[in-house]
Amino acid sequence: SQTIHQWPATLVQPVGSPLSLECTVEGTSNPNLYWYRQAAGRGLQLLFYSVGIGQISSEVPQNLSASRPQDRQFILSSKKLLLSDSGFYLCAWSGTSGLSTDTQYFGPGTRLTVL
Amino acid sequence: RKEVEQDPGPFNVPEGATVAFNCTYSNSASQSFFWYRQDCRKEPKLLMSVYSSGNEDGRFTAQLNRASQYISLLIRDSKLSDSATYLCVVNRFNDYKLSFGAGTTVTVRA
């Protein structure tokens, strides 16, 4: 069965510091991968998605970047965090063909607080 | 207009009651529909996909109305463990991007 991991689970960082969040998927090959952010009391906002190694699409202009160095690894980064980067960061995966691309499965998330 | 809109609630219901709520979507090209459940400070988990004919999974029934562009979720015989936020999710076929509603909060009380 497929599993998705994220770490760290929680993170408190000062403004201006760098960020690196990691997501890995097991039990599937060549998944589509996604990064979302959920601000307190709000819906999920898609930040990036990737359909393959090195292929990243950005959904919104922002202070963040993403990379996919390996098939089942997805990394979210920032060079300098802003207060507005605080939130709950969720990684998700889906299949790559037909209807399987529709259903996304989420990792446990990273709760980031920028002070 | 938001792509997916939900009544935020909260819906406060006693154990054993039935609770139902809707979600509307704006894109008529939408083809896939889901309900996710999200517990406080946890990740969303897929509750059920919504099929055009409507579908049932135990105490949960989902309905799709394409003409009016809404999806409903009904929970029968509510349990305390049903307390959560329910997210309505919509997608176009073979489109990588899901559109999420902000969620409907349900609280089941003893």
Tab-separated table of C-alpha atoms in Angstrom:
chain	number	residue	atom	x	y	z
A	1	SER	CA	0.000	0.000	0.000
A	2	GLN	CA	1.034	3.576	-0.536
A	3	THR	CA	2.193	5.812	2.269
A	4	ILE	CA	3.232	9.430	2.322
A	5	HIS	CA	5.564	10.976	4.854
A	6	GLN	CA	6.297	14.565	5.749
A	7	TRP	CA	8.771	16.090	8.113
A	8	PRO	CA	9.159	17.854	10.328
A	9	ALA	CA	5.711	17.707	11.893
A	10	THR	CA	6.049	21.148	13.466
A	11	LEU	CA	8.501	23.950	12.945
A	12	VAL	CA	9.022	27.372	14.484
A	13	GLN	CA	11.302	29.637	12.498
A	14	PRO	CA	12.304	33.316	12.728
A	15	VAL	CA	11.478	35.744	9.947
A	16	GLY	CA	14.220	35.774	7.341
A	17	SER	CA	15.428	32.245	8.008
A	18	PRO	CA	15.493	29.527	5.310
A	19	LEU	CA	13.016	26.681	5.063
A	20	SER	CA	13.130	23.128	3.801
A	21	LEU	CA	10.187	20.761	4.113
A	22	GLU	CA	10.386	17.244	2.774
A	23	CYS	CA	7.793	14.835	1.486
A	24	THR	CA	8.338	11.255	0.387
A	25	VAL	CA	5.945	8.688	-1.018
A	26	GLU	CA	6.268	4.915	-0.799
A	27	GLY	CA	4.528	2.127	-2.639
A	28	THR	CA	3.927	3.840	-5.954
A	29	SER	CA	5.955	4.934	-8.949
A	30	ASN	CA	5.893	8.212	-10.831
A	31	PRO	CA	3.145	9.796	-8.770
A	32	ASN	CA	1.890	13.326	-9.270
A	33	LEU	CA	2.957	15.330	-6.232
A	34	TYR	CA	1.467	18.471	-4.748
A	35	TRP	CA	2.217	21.076	-2.085
A	36	TYR	CA	-0.677	22.876	-0.418
A	37	ARG	CA	-0.895	25.483	2.311
A	38	GLN	CA	-3.810	25.833	4.647
A	39	ALA	CA	-4.016	29.058	6.609
A	40	ALA	CA	-5.918	29.003	9.885
A	41	GLY	CA	-9.663	28.634	9.251
A	42	ARG	CA	-9.261	28.674	5.497
A	43	GLY	CA	-9.331	26.251	2.606
A	44	LEU	CA	-6.392	24.538	0.979
A	45	GLN	CA	-4.376	26.552	-1.501
A	46	LEU	CA	-2.364	24.692	-4.128
A	47	LEU	CA	1.208	25.995	-4.199
A	48	PHE	CA	3.048	23.630	-6.549
A	49	TYR	CA	2.510	20.411	-8.401
A	50	SER	CA	4.856	18.051	-10.183
A	51	VAL	CA	4.217	15.372	-12.782
A	52	GLY	CA	7.791	14.072	-12.842
A	53	ILE	CA	11.379	14.513	-11.720
A	54	GLY	CA	12.480	18.100	-12.195
A	55	GLN	CA	9.057	19.178	-13.446
A	56	ILE	CA	7.486	21.810	-11.206
A	57	SER	CA	4.489	24.023	-11.842
A	58	SER	CA	3.811	26.969	-9.601
A	59	GLU	CA	0.269	28.002	-8.928
A	60	VAL	CA	0.719	31.301	-7.137
A	61	PRO	CA	3.550	33.817	-7.015
A	62	GLN	CA	5.135	33.618	-3.637
A	63	ASN	CA	8.162	33.424	-1.462
A	64	LEU	CA	8.481	29.659	-1.841
A	65	SER	CA	9.974	27.208	-4.328
A	66	ALA	CA	9.686	23.475	-4.869
A	67	SER	CA	11.947	20.783	-6.223
A	68	ARG	CA	11.600	17.117	-7.099
A	69	PRO	CA	15.064	15.601	-7.106
A	70	GLN	CA	13.808	12.010	-7.091
A	71	ASP	CA	10.670	10.286	-8.317
A	72	ARG	CA	9.067	10.042	-4.900
A	73	GLN	CA	10.600	13.035	-3.152
A	74	PHE	CA	9.166	16.528	-3.133
A	75	ILE	CA	10.783	19.440	-1.310
A	76	LEU	CA	9.385	22.845	-0.420
A	77	SER	CA	11.897	25.601	0.242
A	78	SER	CA	12.319	29.241	0.993
A	79	LYS	CA	15.432	31.377	1.216
A	80	LYS	CA	13.870	33.915	3.597
A	81	LEU	CA	10.665	33.262	5.473
A	82	LEU	CA	7.976	35.896	5.911
A	83	LEU	CA	5.394	36.098	8.675
A	84	SER	CA	2.740	35.346	6.061
A	85	ASP	CA	4.376	31.977	5.346
A	86	SER	CA	2.966	30.583	8.582
A	87	GLY	CA	0.451	27.822	8.024
A	88	PHE	CA	-0.188	24.126	7.689
A	89	TYR	CA	1.753	22.676	4.747
A	90	LEU	CA	0.395	19.540	3.193
A	91	CYS	CA	1.978	17.288	0.613
A	92	ALA	CA	-0.256	15.051	-1.482
A	93	TRP	CA	0.097	12.441	-4.202
A	94	SER	CA	-2.137	11.074	-6.899
A	95	GLY	CA	-1.943	8.558	-9.704
A	96	THR	CA	-0.996	9.587	-13.211
A	97	SER	CA	-3.590	8.184	-15.558
A	98	GLY	CA	-7.255	8.823	-16.115
A	99	LEU	CA	-9.433	9.095	-13.065
A	100	SER	CA	-6.575	8.114	-10.780
A	101	THR	CA	-5.192	11.596	-11.230
A	102	ASP	CA	-8.242	12.996	-9.509
A	103	THR	CA	-7.993	11.411	-6.097
A	104	GLN	CA	-5.304	12.924	-3.941
A	105	TYR	CA	-3.969	11.481	-0.702
A	106	PHE	CA	-2.401	13.733	1.868
A	107	GLY	CA	0.584	13.424	4.143
A	108	PRO	CA	0.338	14.306	7.841
A	109	GLY	CA	1.432	17.891	7.239
A	110	THR	CA	3.939	20.325	8.696
A	111	ARG	CA	2.718	23.108	10.936
A	112	LEU	CA	4.979	26.106	10.376
A	113	THR	CA	5.019	29.147	12.612
A	114	VAL	CA	7.127	32.101	11.561
A	115	LEU	CA	7.886	34.533	14.374
B	1	ARG	CA	-17.036	33.867	-7.101
B	2	LYS	CA	-15.274	30.981	-5.408
B	3	GLU	CA	-15.046	27.735	-7.362
B	4	VAL	CA	-16.398	25.727	-4.454
B	5	GLU	CA	-18.572	27.166	-1.713
B	6	GLN	CA	-19.709	25.547	1.490
B	7	ASP	CA	-21.756	26.604	4.463
B	8	PRO	CA	-19.085	26.827	7.157
B	9	GLY	CA	-21.524	25.781	9.898
B	10	PRO	CA	-21.016	24.757	12.568
B	11	PHE	CA	-23.725	22.152	12.552
B	12	ASN	CA	-24.257	21.095	16.154
B	13	VAL	CA	-26.254	17.886	16.348
B	14	PRO	CA	-27.004	15.320	19.065
B	15	GLU	CA	-25.796	11.766	18.778
B	16	GLY	CA	-28.070	9.689	16.614
B	17	ALA	CA	-29.352	12.631	14.596
B	18	THR	CA	-29.154	13.062	10.849
B	19	VAL	CA	-27.230	16.001	9.455
B	20	ALA	CA	-26.975	17.095	5.858
B	21	PHE	CA	-25.207	19.909	4.086
B	22	ASN	CA	-24.462	21.032	0.567
B	23	CYS	CA	-21.640	22.390	-1.483
B	24	THR	CA	-21.983	24.373	-4.709
B	25	TYR	CA	-19.435	24.554	-7.502
B	26	SER	CA	-19.145	27.119	-10.246
B	27	ASN	CA	-17.392	25.255	-13.064
B	28	SER	CA	-19.867	23.297	-15.160
B	29	ALA	CA	-16.949	21.365	-16.685
B	30	SER	CA	-16.258	19.717	-13.330
B	31	GLN	CA	-16.322	15.945	-13.558
B	32	SER	CA	-15.008	14.497	-10.330
B	33	PHE	CA	-16.365	15.191	-6.894
B	34	PHE	CA	-15.232	14.165	-3.458
B	35	TRP	CA	-15.875	14.621	0.217
B	36	TYR	CA	-12.847	14.718	2.478
B	37	ARG	CA	-12.901	14.726	6.243
B	38	GLN	CA	-10.428	16.823	8.214
B	39	ASP	CA	-9.991	16.500	11.945
B	40	CYS	CA	-8.608	19.401	13.931
B	41	ARG	CA	-4.943	19.996	13.107
B	42	LYS	CA	-4.788	16.884	10.925
B	43	GLU	CA	-4.556	16.227	7.221
B	44	PRO	CA	-7.661	15.805	5.041
B	45	LYS	CA	-8.656	12.194	4.472
B	46	LEU	CA	-10.782	10.956	1.641
B	47	LEU	CA	-14.257	10.129	2.880
B	48	MET	CA	-15.894	9.231	-0.395
B	49	SER	CA	-16.002	9.949	-4.077
B	50	VAL	CA	-19.333	11.208	-5.376
B	51	TYR	CA	-20.776	9.448	-8.383
B	52	SER	CA	-23.384	10.813	-10.716
B	53	SER	CA	-25.980	8.346	-9.495
B	54	GLY	CA	-25.303	9.122	-5.869
B	55	ASN	CA	-23.639	6.698	-3.545
B	56	GLU	CA	-23.765	5.422	-0.028
B	57	ASP	CA	-21.045	4.222	2.317
B	58	GLY	CA	-22.468	3.019	5.583
B	59	ARG	CA	-24.062	5.971	7.335
B	60	PHE	CA	-22.831	8.439	4.716
B	61	THR	CA	-24.743	9.285	1.547
B	62	ALA	CA	-23.486	11.605	-1.157
B	63	GLN	CA	-25.576	13.059	-3.947
B	64	LEU	CA	-24.628	15.014	-7.041
B	65	ASN	CA	-26.927	17.420	-8.838
B	66	ARG	CA	-25.229	18.502	-12.054
B	67	ALA	CA	-28.101	20.685	-13.235
B	68	SER	CA	-27.937	22.840	-10.132
B	69	GLN	CA	-24.213	22.271	-9.617
B	70	TYR	CA	-24.267	21.104	-6.055
B	71	ILE	CA	-23.134	18.128	-4.037
B	72	SER	CA	-24.618	17.005	-0.766
B	73	LEU	CA	-23.479	14.865	2.119
B	74	LEU	CA	-25.857	13.257	4.574
B	75	ILE	CA	-24.755	11.587	7.774
B	76	ARG	CA	-27.239	9.296	9.488
B	77	ASP	CA	-27.142	8.129	13.094
B	78	SER	CA	-24.393	10.608	13.936
B	79	LYS	CA	-21.582	9.451	16.197
B	80	LEU	CA	-19.332	11.564	18.385
B	81	SER	CA	-16.486	10.469	16.124
B	82	ASP	CA	-18.180	12.155	13.149
B	83	SER	CA	-17.230	15.536	14.602
B	84	ALA	CA	-14.909	17.046	12.012
B	85	THR	CA	-14.718	19.500	9.152
B	86	TYR	CA	-15.989	18.123	5.866
B	87	LEU	CA	-14.314	19.435	2.731
B	88	CYS	CA	-16.039	19.470	-0.627
B	89	VAL	CA	-13.589	18.909	-3.477
B	90	VAL	CA	-14.137	19.272	-7.193
B	91	ASN	CA	-11.990	18.473	-10.206
B	92	ARG	CA	-12.165	18.534	-13.964
B	93	PHE	CA	-11.319	15.288	-15.692
B	94	ASN	CA	-7.580	14.715	-15.959
B	95	ASP	CA	-6.853	18.102	-14.450
B	96	TYR	CA	-4.259	17.978	-11.739
B	97	LYS	CA	-5.808	20.745	-9.759
B	98	LEU	CA	-8.438	20.132	-7.157
B	99	SER	CA	-10.653	22.963	-5.966
B	100	PHE	CA	-11.383	22.803	-2.246
B	101	GLY	CA	-14.194	24.318	-0.319
B	102	ALA	CA	-13.324	25.922	3.001
B	103	GLY	CA	-15.191	23.177	4.835
B	104	THR	CA	-18.328	22.572	6.864
B	105	THR	CA	-17.812	21.936	10.546
B	106	VAL	CA	-19.954	19.308	12.216
B	107	THR	CA	-20.019	18.840	15.972
B	108	VAL	CA	-21.855	15.856	17.395
B	109	ARG	CA	-22.701	16.159	21.076
B	110	ALA	CA	-23.532	13.421	23.561
